[in-house]
Coordinates of C-alpha atoms in Angstrom, one line a residue:
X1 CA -127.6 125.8 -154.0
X2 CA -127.7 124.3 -150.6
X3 CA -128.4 126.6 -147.6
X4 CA -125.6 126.3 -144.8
X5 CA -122.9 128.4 -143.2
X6 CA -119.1 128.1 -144.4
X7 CA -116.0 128.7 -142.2
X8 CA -113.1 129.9 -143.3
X9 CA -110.0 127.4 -143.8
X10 CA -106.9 127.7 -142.0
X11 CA -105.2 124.8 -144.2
X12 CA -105.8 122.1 -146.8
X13 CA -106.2 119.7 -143.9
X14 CA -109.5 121.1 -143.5
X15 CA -110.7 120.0 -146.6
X16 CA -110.8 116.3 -145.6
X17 CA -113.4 116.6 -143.3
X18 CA -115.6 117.3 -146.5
X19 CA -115.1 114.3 -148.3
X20 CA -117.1 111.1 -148.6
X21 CA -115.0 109.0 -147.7
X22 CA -111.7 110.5 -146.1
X23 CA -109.4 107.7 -145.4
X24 CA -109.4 106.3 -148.3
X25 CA -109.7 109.7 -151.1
X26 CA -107.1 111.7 -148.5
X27 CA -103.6 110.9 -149.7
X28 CA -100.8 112.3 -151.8
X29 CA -100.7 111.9 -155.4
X30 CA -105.0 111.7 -155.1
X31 CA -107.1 114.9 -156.5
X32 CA -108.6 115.5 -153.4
X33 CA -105.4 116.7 -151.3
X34 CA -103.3 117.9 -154.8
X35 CA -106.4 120.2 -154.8
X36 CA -106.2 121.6 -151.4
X37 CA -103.0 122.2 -151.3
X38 CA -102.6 123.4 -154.4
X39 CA -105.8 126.4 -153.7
X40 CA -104.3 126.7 -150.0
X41 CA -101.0 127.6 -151.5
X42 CA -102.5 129.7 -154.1
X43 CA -103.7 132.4 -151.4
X44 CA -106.4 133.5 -154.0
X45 CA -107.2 132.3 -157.7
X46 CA -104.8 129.8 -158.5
X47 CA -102.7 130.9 -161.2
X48 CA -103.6 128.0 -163.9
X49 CA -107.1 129.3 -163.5
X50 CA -106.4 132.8 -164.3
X51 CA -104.3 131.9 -167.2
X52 CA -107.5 129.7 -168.2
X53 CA -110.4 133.0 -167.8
X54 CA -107.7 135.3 -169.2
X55 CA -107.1 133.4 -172.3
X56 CA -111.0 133.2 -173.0
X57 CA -111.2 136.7 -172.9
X58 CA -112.3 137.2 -168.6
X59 CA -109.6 140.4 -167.5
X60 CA -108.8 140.9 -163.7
X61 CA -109.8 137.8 -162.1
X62 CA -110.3 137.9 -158.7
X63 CA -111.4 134.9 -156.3
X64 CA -114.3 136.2 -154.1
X65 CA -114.6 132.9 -152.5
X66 CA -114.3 128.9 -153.2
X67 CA -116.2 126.4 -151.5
X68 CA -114.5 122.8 -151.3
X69 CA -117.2 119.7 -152.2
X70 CA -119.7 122.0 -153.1
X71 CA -123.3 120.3 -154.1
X72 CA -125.5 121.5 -156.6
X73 CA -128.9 119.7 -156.5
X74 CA -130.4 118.5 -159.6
X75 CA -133.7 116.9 -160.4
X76 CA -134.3 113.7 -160.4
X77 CA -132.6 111.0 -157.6
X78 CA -131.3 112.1 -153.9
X79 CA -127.5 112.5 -154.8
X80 CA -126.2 116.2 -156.3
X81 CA -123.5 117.2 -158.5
X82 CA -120.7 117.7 -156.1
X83 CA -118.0 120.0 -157.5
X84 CA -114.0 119.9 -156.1
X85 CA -114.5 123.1 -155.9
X86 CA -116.8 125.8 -156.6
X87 CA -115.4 129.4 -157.1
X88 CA -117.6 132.3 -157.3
X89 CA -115.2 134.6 -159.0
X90 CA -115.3 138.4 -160.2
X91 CA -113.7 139.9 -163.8
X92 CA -114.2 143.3 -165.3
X93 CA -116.6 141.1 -167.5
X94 CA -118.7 140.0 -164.9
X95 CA -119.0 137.7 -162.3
X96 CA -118.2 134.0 -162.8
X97 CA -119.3 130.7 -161.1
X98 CA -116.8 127.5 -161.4
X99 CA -117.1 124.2 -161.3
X100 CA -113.8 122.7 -160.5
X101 CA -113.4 119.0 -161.6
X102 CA -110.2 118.0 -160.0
X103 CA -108.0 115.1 -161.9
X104 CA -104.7 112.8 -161.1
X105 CA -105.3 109.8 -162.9
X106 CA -108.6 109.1 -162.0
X107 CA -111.3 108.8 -164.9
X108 CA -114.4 110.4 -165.1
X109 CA -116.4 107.7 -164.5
X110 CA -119.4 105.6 -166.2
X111 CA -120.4 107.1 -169.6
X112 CA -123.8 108.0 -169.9
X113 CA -124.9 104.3 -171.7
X114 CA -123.3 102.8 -168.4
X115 CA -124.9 105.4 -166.0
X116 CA -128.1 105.1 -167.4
X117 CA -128.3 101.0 -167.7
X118 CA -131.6 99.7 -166.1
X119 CA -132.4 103.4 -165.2
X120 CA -134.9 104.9 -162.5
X121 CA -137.6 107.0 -163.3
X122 CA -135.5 109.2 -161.7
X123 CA -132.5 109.0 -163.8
X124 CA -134.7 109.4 -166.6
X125 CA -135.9 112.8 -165.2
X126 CA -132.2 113.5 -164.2
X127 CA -130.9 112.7 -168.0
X128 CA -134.0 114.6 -169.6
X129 CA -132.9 117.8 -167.3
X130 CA -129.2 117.5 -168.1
X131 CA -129.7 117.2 -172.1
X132 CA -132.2 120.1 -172.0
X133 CA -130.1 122.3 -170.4
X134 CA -127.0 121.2 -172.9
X135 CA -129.3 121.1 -176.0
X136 CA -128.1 117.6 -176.1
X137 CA -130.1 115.2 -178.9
X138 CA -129.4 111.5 -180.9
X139 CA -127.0 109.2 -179.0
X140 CA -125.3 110.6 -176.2
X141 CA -124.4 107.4 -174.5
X142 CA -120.8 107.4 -175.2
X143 CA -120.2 111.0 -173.7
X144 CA -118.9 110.7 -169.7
X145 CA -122.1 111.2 -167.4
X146 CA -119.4 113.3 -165.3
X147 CA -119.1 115.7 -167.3
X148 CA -122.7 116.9 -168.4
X149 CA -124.2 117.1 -164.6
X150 CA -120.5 118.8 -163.3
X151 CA -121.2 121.6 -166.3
X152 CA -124.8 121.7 -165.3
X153 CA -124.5 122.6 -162.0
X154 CA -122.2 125.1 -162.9
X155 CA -125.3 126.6 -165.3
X156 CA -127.6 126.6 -162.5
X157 CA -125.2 128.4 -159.7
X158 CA -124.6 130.3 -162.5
X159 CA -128.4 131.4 -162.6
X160 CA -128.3 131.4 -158.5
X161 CA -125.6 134.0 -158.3
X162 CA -127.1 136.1 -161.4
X163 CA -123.4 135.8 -162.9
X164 CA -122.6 136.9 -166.8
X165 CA -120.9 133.4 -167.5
X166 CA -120.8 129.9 -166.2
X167 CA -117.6 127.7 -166.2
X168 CA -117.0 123.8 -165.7
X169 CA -112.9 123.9 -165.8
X170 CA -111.0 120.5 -165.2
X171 CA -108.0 121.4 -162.9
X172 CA -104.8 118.2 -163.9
X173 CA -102.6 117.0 -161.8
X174 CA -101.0 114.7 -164.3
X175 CA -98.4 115.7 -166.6
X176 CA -99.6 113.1 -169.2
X177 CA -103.3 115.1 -169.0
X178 CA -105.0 111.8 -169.0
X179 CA -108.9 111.5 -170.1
X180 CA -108.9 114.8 -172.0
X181 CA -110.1 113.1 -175.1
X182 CA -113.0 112.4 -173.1
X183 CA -113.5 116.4 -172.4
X184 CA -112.9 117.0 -176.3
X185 CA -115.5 114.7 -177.1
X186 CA -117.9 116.2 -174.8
X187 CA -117.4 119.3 -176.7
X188 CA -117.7 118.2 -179.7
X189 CA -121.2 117.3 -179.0
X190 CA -122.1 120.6 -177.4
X191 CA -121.0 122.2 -180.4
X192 CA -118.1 124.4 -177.7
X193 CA -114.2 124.6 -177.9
X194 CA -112.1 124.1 -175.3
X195 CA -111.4 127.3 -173.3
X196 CA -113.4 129.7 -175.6
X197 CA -116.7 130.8 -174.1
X198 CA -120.0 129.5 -176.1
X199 CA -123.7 129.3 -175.1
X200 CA -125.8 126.3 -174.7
X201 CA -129.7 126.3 -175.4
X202 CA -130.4 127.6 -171.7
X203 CA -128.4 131.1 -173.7
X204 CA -126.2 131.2 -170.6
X205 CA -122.9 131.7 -171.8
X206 CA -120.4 128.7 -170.7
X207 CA -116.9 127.8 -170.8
X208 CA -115.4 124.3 -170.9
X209 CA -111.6 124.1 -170.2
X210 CA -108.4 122.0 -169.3
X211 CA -106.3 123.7 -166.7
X212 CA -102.6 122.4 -165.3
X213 CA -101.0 123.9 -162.4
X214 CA -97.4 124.0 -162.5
X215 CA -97.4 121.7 -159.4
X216 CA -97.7 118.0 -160.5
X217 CA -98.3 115.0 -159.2
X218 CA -99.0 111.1 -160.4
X219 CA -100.8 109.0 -157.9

């Protein structure tokens, strides 16, 4: 967890100040400002979100507080997991950390194979740390590297805030819900379901879900 002080938001335009690279990820139809706006509007946990915990079995939700571009260091390399959002949220289960992976129509990036082509020692540490904590074994170069340090990082806030469950919950913006197939795959490999809460070798329970707020834009 990195150490630094937060200040309340008065609007989604403060957001942008938090993202790599602002002129070009800050427009309409883009995740980054459909995600502001969309938790801005919200005034709490969004609603697709509670429909998401309450179907896996989470009662109550309420949205303690949510961090916008929120970086999780891992091992391994100098760049973190850096979440859309990341929600520390309370249930009468328990508490909850999320990992919010915000989607239009933008893919989730280089698979694994691609990620790890001519790899560092470093990525090799990174990728060593990721499949441990996922119980991940055989061939996983086809799975999107996105997706296993984004759940990850949700693992080890998870750990950080001594919460019952982690979640890594993808948050579309498209009606079409493009690159899913690439979520159900990742599943499939981690032996989870979508939206039902499983554990992964670390024992720390997890849930893996598709969200879709009712707002909806196509970039």
């Amino acid at each position: 967890m990195i150490g630094s002080v937060y200040i309340p938001t008065d609007s989604a335009e403060d957001w942008k100040r938090f993202l790599a690279d602002p002129e070009k990820q800050w427009r309409s139809g883009y995740s980054a400002k459909e995600t502001a706006e969309h938790w801005e509007r919200s005034k709490g946990l969004p609603r697709d979100l509670d429909d998401v915990l309450r179907n896996a079995g989470f009662e109550n939700a309420s949205l303690l507080l949510a961090i916008p571009e929120w970086k999780t260091p891992l091992p391994g390399g100098r760049r973190e997991s850096q979440s859309d959002v990341f929600a520390l949220v309370r249930t009468e289960q328990g508490l909850l950390t999320i990992a919010v992976e915000a989607k239009v129509a933008e893919p989730f990036g280089p698979t694994v194979g691609e990620w790890r082509r001519k790899a560092s020692d470093g990525k090799r540490e990174r990728l060593k740390y990721l499949k441990s904590l996922l119980g991940l074994t055989g061939d996983i170069d086809g799975l999107r590297y996105q997706l296993l340090h984004r759940t990850v990082s949700s693992l080890i806030e998870a750990d950080n805030f001594d919460a019952c469950c982690a979640a890594m919950i993808v948050q579309s913006f498209h009606p079409e819900a493009l690159w899913r197939d690439d979520v159900e795959r990742f599943l499939d490999v981690i032996n989870l379901k979508m939206g039902q809460v499983g554990k992964t070798k670390s024992g720390k329970p997890l849930l893996v879900a598709w969200s879709t707020p009712a707002h909806k834009s196509c970039a």
